[in-house]
């Protein structure tokens, strides 16, 4: 096992290296560099100044001198060839320095970390709720297979899976946030304007009040998939010979399901447990837009629009590392759940 673990860790290095090369080349060759964005701002500011002063000469001449362009290239590091810029970025990466964000004018790592609280809170909570509920509900549906509860629950789960989370969020806001029906929950955000003046219990309730609707949308998609996966996995296991043998020995039906079938049925479900580490980047652009949440998803979208190369590279690099490390954790959990699996 130790040998396999070291091998996987070594494989992660060239994989991550290849990801950074591909992404760096793509975003640098894409049209609309940060320099072009800055030049547009300068020209727009010059046009506005011309309108305010009424000067026809200023309005008519919105060009930028070559000296300014060269200064901007040097400022953003675009005065060097592509491979040289990548080498500098890779050297800084060894010190966990992703450079400064062009749009925020702050260190990239600091900008990303500042968006963690929102995405992390929803990511961890939805992850835990999804697994806690889906495992037990899937087991119960498998035990009650073909009952009215199983048919009804499976239909509702399939229906909820077909509804996009952002559309579900809009529907919840319309029905429960002062749209055309009830006004039970706030429209968006994670706290009220008077949050700082509330008592401790008041702050807790205020956060919970703001969390209910978006958390429901975050949880619904993965919860539905895991529940149906768990149900089908249990049904498959209870039809195998070792379950028939356990029943033939006279074991209690509850022990047959929980002690024998459940552990083997968890193997497909364990696949997603390694993704726990990716909850740092569990932001959803559409959900964060619908519920006015300033998280990782919205940050990534804004960085692309602003052509913030350093911020894009920093986000993708961290996400890629967490994804690779999460897959490694999933493999380790396979062994913990099923001792028959041996990676050595």
Tab-separated table of C-alpha atoms in Angstrom:
chain	number	residue	atom	x	y	z
A	1	UNK	CA	0.000	0.000	0.000
A	2	UNK	CA	2.800	2.412	0.888
A	3	UNK	CA	4.457	1.734	-2.453
A	4	UNK	CA	1.197	2.425	-4.289
A	5	UNK	CA	0.690	5.630	-2.305
A	6	UNK	CA	4.151	6.919	-3.175
A	7	UNK	CA	3.620	5.979	-6.819
A	8	UNK	CA	0.359	7.931	-6.986
A	9	UNK	CA	1.936	10.955	-5.330
A	10	UNK	CA	4.763	10.906	-7.874
A	11	UNK	CA	2.288	10.597	-10.762
A	12	UNK	CA	0.429	13.671	-9.470
A	13	UNK	CA	3.476	15.873	-10.124
A	14	UNK	CA	3.693	15.453	-13.945
A	15	UNK	CA	-0.123	15.435	-14.190
A	16	UNK	CA	-0.383	18.759	-12.412
A	17	UNK	CA	2.543	20.059	-14.449
A	18	UNK	CA	0.777	19.087	-17.697
A	19	UNK	CA	-2.462	20.754	-16.602
A	20	UNK	CA	-0.683	24.033	-15.862
A	21	UNK	CA	1.086	24.004	-19.247
A	22	UNK	CA	-2.117	23.456	-21.212
A	23	UNK	CA	-4.111	26.025	-19.253
A	24	UNK	CA	-1.305	28.613	-19.353
A	25	UNK	CA	-0.987	28.333	-23.126
A	26	UNK	CA	-4.752	28.460	-23.740
A	27	UNK	CA	-5.474	31.510	-21.615
A	28	UNK	CA	-2.445	33.393	-22.963
A	29	UNK	CA	-3.396	32.721	-26.589
A	30	UNK	CA	-7.047	33.637	-26.051
A	31	UNK	CA	-8.062	37.086	-27.363
A	32	UNK	CA	-8.544	39.941	-24.923
A	33	UNK	CA	-5.460	40.153	-22.715
A	34	UNK	CA	-5.327	42.221	-19.500
A	35	UNK	CA	-3.435	44.875	-21.454
A	36	UNK	CA	-6.318	45.248	-23.894
A	37	UNK	CA	-8.711	45.489	-20.959
A	38	UNK	CA	-6.581	48.243	-19.411
A	39	UNK	CA	-6.287	50.125	-22.722
A	40	UNK	CA	-10.058	50.091	-23.081
A	41	UNK	CA	-10.370	51.597	-19.601
A	42	UNK	CA	-7.856	54.319	-20.494
A	43	UNK	CA	-9.638	55.142	-23.758
A	44	UNK	CA	-13.010	55.157	-22.012
A	45	UNK	CA	-11.682	57.473	-19.286
A	46	UNK	CA	-10.261	59.797	-21.969
A	47	UNK	CA	-13.589	59.866	-23.794
A	48	UNK	CA	-15.458	60.688	-20.582
A	49	UNK	CA	-12.981	63.453	-19.785
A	50	UNK	CA	-13.479	64.887	-23.275
A	51	UNK	CA	-17.225	64.928	-22.822
A	52	UNK	CA	-16.983	66.636	-19.456
A	53	UNK	CA	-14.611	69.352	-20.779
A	54	UNK	CA	-16.363	69.690	-24.120
A	55	UNK	CA	-13.027	69.414	-25.938
A	56	UNK	CA	-13.431	68.090	-29.483
A	57	UNK	CA	-9.746	67.273	-29.753
A	58	UNK	CA	-9.861	65.031	-26.699
A	59	UNK	CA	-13.016	63.317	-27.915
A	60	UNK	CA	-11.547	62.685	-31.301
A	61	UNK	CA	-8.163	61.359	-30.142
A	62	UNK	CA	-8.546	58.294	-27.961
A	63	UNK	CA	-5.294	56.642	-29.014
A	64	UNK	CA	-2.703	55.544	-26.471
A	65	UNK	CA	0.973	56.170	-26.974
A	66	UNK	CA	3.431	53.337	-27.544
A	67	UNK	CA	5.241	54.317	-24.355
A	68	UNK	CA	2.098	53.648	-22.331
A	69	UNK	CA	1.555	50.307	-24.071
A	70	UNK	CA	5.138	49.220	-23.434
A	71	UNK	CA	4.866	50.300	-19.799
A	72	UNK	CA	1.705	48.204	-19.410
A	73	UNK	CA	3.396	45.192	-20.996
A	74	UNK	CA	6.269	45.507	-18.567
A	75	UNK	CA	3.915	45.982	-15.631
A	76	UNK	CA	1.937	42.823	-16.443
A	77	UNK	CA	5.002	40.861	-17.570
A	78	UNK	CA	3.933	40.594	-21.204
A	79	UNK	CA	7.209	42.035	-22.467
A	80	UNK	CA	8.723	38.511	-22.297
A	81	UNK	CA	8.102	35.444	-24.501
A	82	UNK	CA	5.407	32.949	-23.482
A	83	UNK	CA	7.812	30.219	-22.351
A	84	UNK	CA	9.782	32.714	-20.232
A	85	UNK	CA	6.597	33.906	-18.532
A	86	UNK	CA	5.596	30.313	-17.787
A	87	UNK	CA	9.032	29.594	-16.328
A	88	UNK	CA	8.743	32.627	-14.041
A	89	UNK	CA	5.217	31.597	-13.000
A	90	UNK	CA	6.376	28.032	-12.295
A	91	UNK	CA	9.304	29.298	-10.229
A	92	UNK	CA	6.970	31.481	-8.159
A	93	UNK	CA	4.560	28.553	-7.783
A	94	UNK	CA	7.244	26.647	-5.889
A	95	UNK	CA	6.902	29.367	-3.221
A	96	UNK	CA	3.083	29.257	-3.426
A	97	UNK	CA	3.192	32.677	-5.040
A	98	UNK	CA	0.564	32.939	-7.774
A	99	UNK	CA	1.326	36.585	-8.394
A	100	UNK	CA	-1.037	39.534	-8.019
A	101	UNK	CA	-4.564	39.680	-9.342
A	102	UNK	CA	-4.847	42.225	-12.161
A	103	UNK	CA	-8.434	43.160	-11.264
A	104	UNK	CA	-8.227	43.066	-7.449
A	105	UNK	CA	-4.609	44.305	-7.293
A	106	UNK	CA	-3.956	41.905	-4.408
A	107	UNK	CA	-2.104	38.579	-4.096
A	108	UNK	CA	-4.058	35.856	-5.886
A	109	UNK	CA	-3.900	33.450	-2.948
A	110	UNK	CA	-5.345	36.103	-0.643
A	111	UNK	CA	-8.214	36.818	-3.057
A	112	UNK	CA	-9.066	33.120	-3.357
A	113	UNK	CA	-8.891	32.532	0.397
A	114	UNK	CA	-11.179	35.529	0.998
A	115	UNK	CA	-13.912	33.763	-0.998
A	116	UNK	CA	-13.536	30.459	0.867
A	117	UNK	CA	-15.941	31.128	3.773
A	118	UNK	CA	-19.103	31.210	1.648
A	119	UNK	CA	-18.255	28.234	-0.558
A	120	UNK	CA	-16.753	26.277	2.339
A	121	UNK	CA	-19.809	26.646	4.556
A	122	UNK	CA	-22.216	25.490	1.876
A	123	UNK	CA	-19.789	22.862	0.561
A	124	UNK	CA	-19.144	21.126	3.892
A	125	UNK	CA	-22.763	21.296	5.073
A	126	UNK	CA	-24.248	20.021	1.805
A	127	UNK	CA	-21.590	17.269	1.592
A	128	UNK	CA	-22.319	15.956	5.092
A	129	UNK	CA	-26.092	16.178	4.695
A	130	UNK	CA	-26.000	14.460	1.310
A	131	UNK	CA	-24.137	11.418	2.608
A	132	UNK	CA	-25.880	11.152	5.964
A	133	UNK	CA	-29.368	11.271	4.477
A	134	UNK	CA	-28.756	9.395	1.226
A	135	UNK	CA	-27.096	6.346	2.820
A	136	UNK	CA	-29.884	5.712	5.313
A	137	UNK	CA	-32.680	6.674	2.917
A	138	UNK	CA	-31.210	4.481	0.166
A	139	UNK	CA	-30.991	1.565	2.610
A	140	UNK	CA	-34.602	2.087	3.709
A	141	UNK	CA	-35.837	2.269	0.104
A	142	UNK	CA	-33.991	-0.966	-0.701
A	143	UNK	CA	-35.568	-2.716	2.305
A	144	UNK	CA	-39.026	-1.446	1.259
A	145	UNK	CA	-38.484	-2.179	-2.429
A	146	UNK	CA	-41.655	-1.875	-4.566
A	147	UNK	CA	-43.659	-0.523	-1.636
A	148	UNK	CA	-45.761	2.632	-2.067
A	149	UNK	CA	-43.105	4.619	-0.173
A	150	UNK	CA	-40.343	3.325	-2.461
A	151	UNK	CA	-42.302	4.118	-5.636
A	152	UNK	CA	-43.294	7.593	-4.435
A	153	UNK	CA	-39.837	8.494	-3.110
A	154	UNK	CA	-38.080	7.220	-6.234
A	155	UNK	CA	-40.411	9.244	-8.440
A	156	UNK	CA	-39.825	12.404	-6.412
A	157	UNK	CA	-36.051	11.841	-6.423
A	158	UNK	CA	-36.023	11.368	-10.197
A	159	UNK	CA	-38.151	14.487	-10.610
A	160	UNK	CA	-35.861	16.571	-8.404
A	161	UNK	CA	-32.802	15.310	-10.294
A	162	UNK	CA	-34.331	16.572	-13.548
A	163	UNK	CA	-34.700	20.122	-12.151
A	164	UNK	CA	-31.530	22.255	-12.538
A	165	UNK	CA	-30.393	23.632	-9.142
A	166	UNK	CA	-30.456	27.258	-10.307
A	167	UNK	CA	-34.027	26.829	-11.621
A	168	UNK	CA	-35.011	25.283	-8.295
A	169	UNK	CA	-33.470	28.310	-6.581
A	170	UNK	CA	-35.556	30.715	-8.658
A	171	UNK	CA	-38.718	28.740	-7.882
A	172	UNK	CA	-37.940	28.744	-4.141
A	173	UNK	CA	-37.341	32.507	-4.175
A	174	UNK	CA	-40.618	33.135	-6.005
A	175	UNK	CA	-42.616	30.951	-3.620
A	176	UNK	CA	-40.884	31.564	-0.276
A	177	UNK	CA	-38.961	34.855	-0.476
A	178	UNK	CA	-41.607	37.483	-1.015
A	179	UNK	CA	-42.319	36.799	-4.669
A	180	UNK	CA	-45.967	36.159	-5.447
A	181	UNK	CA	-46.641	33.906	-2.467
A	182	UNK	CA	-44.962	33.572	0.955
A	183	UNK	CA	-42.271	35.765	2.499
A	184	UNK	CA	-40.541	33.304	4.819
A	185	UNK	CA	-36.872	33.625	3.815
A	186	UNK	CA	-34.528	36.437	2.717
A	187	UNK	CA	-33.877	36.773	-1.005
A	188	UNK	CA	-30.098	36.383	-0.848
A	189	UNK	CA	-26.839	36.944	0.983
A	190	UNK	CA	-25.565	35.080	4.027
A	191	UNK	CA	-26.542	37.626	6.686
A	192	UNK	CA	-28.787	40.626	7.296
A	193	UNK	CA	-27.695	44.266	7.256
A	194	UNK	CA	-28.040	44.469	11.060
A	195	UNK	CA	-26.079	41.244	11.649
A	196	UNK	CA	-23.371	42.881	13.805
A	197	UNK	CA	-25.940	44.330	16.206
A	198	UNK	CA	-27.655	40.988	16.862
A	199	UNK	CA	-27.106	38.782	19.898
A	200	UNK	CA	-25.232	35.488	19.628
A	201	UNK	CA	-28.418	33.457	19.229
A	202	UNK	CA	-29.751	36.094	16.863
A	203	UNK	CA	-26.648	35.801	14.671
A	204	UNK	CA	-26.945	32.006	14.578
A	205	UNK	CA	-30.606	32.169	13.606
A	206	UNK	CA	-29.905	34.864	11.018
A	207	UNK	CA	-27.254	32.684	9.344
A	208	UNK	CA	-29.532	29.629	9.425
A	209	UNK	CA	-32.391	31.717	8.007
A	210	UNK	CA	-30.222	32.812	5.069
A	211	UNK	CA	-28.736	29.338	4.550
A	212	UNK	CA	-31.891	27.237	4.187
A	213	UNK	CA	-32.855	27.940	0.569
A	214	UNK	CA	-29.392	27.954	-1.037
A	215	UNK	CA	-28.321	24.930	1.041
A	216	UNK	CA	-31.382	23.043	-0.171
A	217	UNK	CA	-30.359	23.762	-3.782
A	218	UNK	CA	-26.726	22.830	-3.154
A	219	UNK	CA	-27.710	19.532	-1.533
A	220	UNK	CA	-30.505	18.375	-3.815
A	221	UNK	CA	-28.467	17.340	-6.867
A	222	UNK	CA	-25.859	15.178	-5.140
A	223	UNK	CA	-28.357	13.904	-2.559
A	224	UNK	CA	-30.658	12.525	-5.264
A	225	UNK	CA	-27.852	10.768	-7.121
A	226	UNK	CA	-26.353	9.237	-3.979
A	227	UNK	CA	-29.713	7.997	-2.683
A	228	UNK	CA	-30.594	6.173	-5.900
A	229	UNK	CA	-27.041	4.828	-6.161
A	230	UNK	CA	-27.193	3.549	-2.591
A	231	UNK	CA	-30.610	1.964	-3.123
A	232	UNK	CA	-29.563	0.133	-6.291
A	233	UNK	CA	-26.286	-0.977	-4.726
A	234	UNK	CA	-28.091	-2.465	-1.705
A	235	UNK	CA	-30.615	-4.257	-3.948
A	236	UNK	CA	-27.767	-5.747	-5.965
A	237	UNK	CA	-25.979	-6.982	-2.848
A	238	UNK	CA	-28.989	-8.609	-1.169
A	239	UNK	CA	-29.480	-10.817	-4.227
A	240	UNK	CA	-26.042	-12.395	-3.914
A	241	UNK	CA	-25.284	-15.820	-2.513
A	242	UNK	CA	-23.549	-14.701	0.689
A	243	UNK	CA	-26.725	-12.843	1.735
A	244	UNK	CA	-28.803	-15.962	1.137
A	245	UNK	CA	-26.294	-17.888	3.246
A	246	UNK	CA	-26.561	-15.334	6.070
A	247	UNK	CA	-30.331	-15.609	6.002
A	248	UNK	CA	-30.152	-19.400	5.923
A	249	UNK	CA	-28.081	-19.307	9.120
A	250	UNK	CA	-31.017	-17.577	10.798
A	251	UNK	CA	-29.440	-14.148	11.236
A	252	UNK	CA	-31.741	-11.284	12.059
A	253	UNK	CA	-32.849	-9.396	8.930
A	254	UNK	CA	-31.520	-6.142	10.346
A	255	UNK	CA	-28.066	-7.644	10.793
A	256	UNK	CA	-28.158	-9.039	7.263
A	257	UNK	CA	-28.670	-5.551	5.841
A	258	UNK	CA	-26.511	-3.467	8.164
A	259	UNK	CA	-23.576	-5.800	8.884
A	260	UNK	CA	-23.284	-7.721	5.615
A	261	UNK	CA	-24.972	-5.948	2.700
A	262	UNK	CA	-24.339	-2.342	3.744
A	263	UNK	CA	-20.563	-2.497	3.849
A	264	UNK	CA	-20.236	-3.976	0.359
A	265	UNK	CA	-22.915	-1.648	-0.984
A	266	UNK	CA	-20.894	1.340	0.201
A	267	UNK	CA	-18.093	0.641	-2.278
A	268	UNK	CA	-19.673	2.592	-5.194
A	269	UNK	CA	-20.736	5.372	-2.833
A	270	UNK	CA	-17.224	5.758	-1.427
A	271	UNK	CA	-16.129	7.047	-4.828
A	272	UNK	CA	-17.370	10.514	-4.007
A	273	UNK	CA	-16.011	10.678	-0.467
A	274	UNK	CA	-12.625	11.739	-1.768
A	275	UNK	CA	-14.260	14.821	-3.237
A	276	UNK	CA	-14.684	16.117	0.319
A	277	UNK	CA	-11.423	17.986	-0.076
A	278	UNK	CA	-12.794	19.822	-3.112
A	279	UNK	CA	-15.470	21.565	-1.014
A	280	UNK	CA	-13.038	24.490	-0.865
A	281	UNK	CA	-13.969	25.100	-4.506
A	282	UNK	CA	-17.572	23.944	-4.411
A	283	UNK	CA	-18.929	27.284	-5.570
A	284	UNK	CA	-21.674	27.355	-8.193
A	285	UNK	CA	-21.839	30.374	-10.481
A	286	UNK	CA	-25.573	30.143	-11.138
A	287	UNK	CA	-26.557	29.478	-7.518
A	288	UNK	CA	-24.271	32.220	-6.229
A	289	UNK	CA	-25.806	34.607	-8.754
A	290	UNK	CA	-29.384	33.634	-7.878
A	291	UNK	CA	-28.833	33.908	-4.114
A	292	UNK	CA	-26.346	36.827	-4.269
A	293	UNK	CA	-23.464	34.896	-2.698
A	294	UNK	CA	-19.896	36.100	-3.125
A	295	UNK	CA	-18.125	32.773	-3.433
A	296	UNK	CA	-15.624	30.843	-5.524
A	297	UNK	CA	-17.964	30.242	-8.467
A	298	UNK	CA	-18.641	33.936	-8.996
A	299	UNK	CA	-14.953	34.728	-8.508
A	300	UNK	CA	-13.970	32.341	-11.314
A	301	UNK	CA	-16.530	33.856	-13.664
A	302	UNK	CA	-15.396	37.413	-12.945
A	303	UNK	CA	-11.735	36.459	-13.394
A	304	UNK	CA	-12.481	35.084	-16.872
A	305	UNK	CA	-14.418	38.193	-17.880
A	306	UNK	CA	-11.607	40.432	-16.624
A	307	UNK	CA	-8.932	38.249	-18.294
A	308	UNK	CA	-7.243	38.046	-14.900
A	309	UNK	CA	-4.631	35.480	-15.959
A	310	UNK	CA	-2.951	35.093	-12.578
A	311	UNK	CA	-6.261	34.561	-10.797
A	312	UNK	CA	-7.427	32.038	-13.406
A	313	UNK	CA	-4.153	30.103	-13.201
A	314	UNK	CA	-4.189	30.127	-9.408
A	315	UNK	CA	-7.773	28.865	-9.198
A	316	UNK	CA	-7.297	26.084	-11.756
A	317	UNK	CA	-4.003	24.944	-10.237
A	318	UNK	CA	-5.462	24.655	-6.739
A	319	UNK	CA	-8.604	22.929	-8.011
A	320	UNK	CA	-6.543	20.446	-10.042
A	321	UNK	CA	-4.378	19.576	-7.033
A	322	UNK	CA	-7.430	19.079	-4.802
A	323	UNK	CA	-9.094	16.914	-7.452
A	324	UNK	CA	-6.036	14.658	-7.802
A	325	UNK	CA	-5.585	14.425	-4.045
A	326	UNK	CA	-9.302	13.673	-3.625
A	327	UNK	CA	-9.023	10.740	-6.039
A	328	UNK	CA	-6.138	9.390	-3.983
A	329	UNK	CA	-8.237	9.627	-0.814
A	330	UNK	CA	-11.057	7.730	-2.574
A	331	UNK	CA	-8.665	4.890	-3.395
A	332	UNK	CA	-7.574	4.697	0.232
A	333	UNK	CA	-11.194	4.572	1.344
A	334	UNK	CA	-11.836	1.686	-1.044
A	335	UNK	CA	-9.334	-0.390	0.910
A	336	UNK	CA	-10.858	0.648	4.242
A	337	UNK	CA	-14.353	-0.395	3.134
A	338	UNK	CA	-13.392	-3.568	1.262
A	339	UNK	CA	-10.229	-5.387	2.453
A	340	UNK	CA	-10.364	-7.533	-0.703
A	341	UNK	CA	-9.109	-4.574	-2.704
A	342	UNK	CA	-5.329	-4.506	-2.786
A	343	UNK	CA	-3.358	-1.878	-4.684
A	344	UNK	CA	0.041	-3.322	-3.875
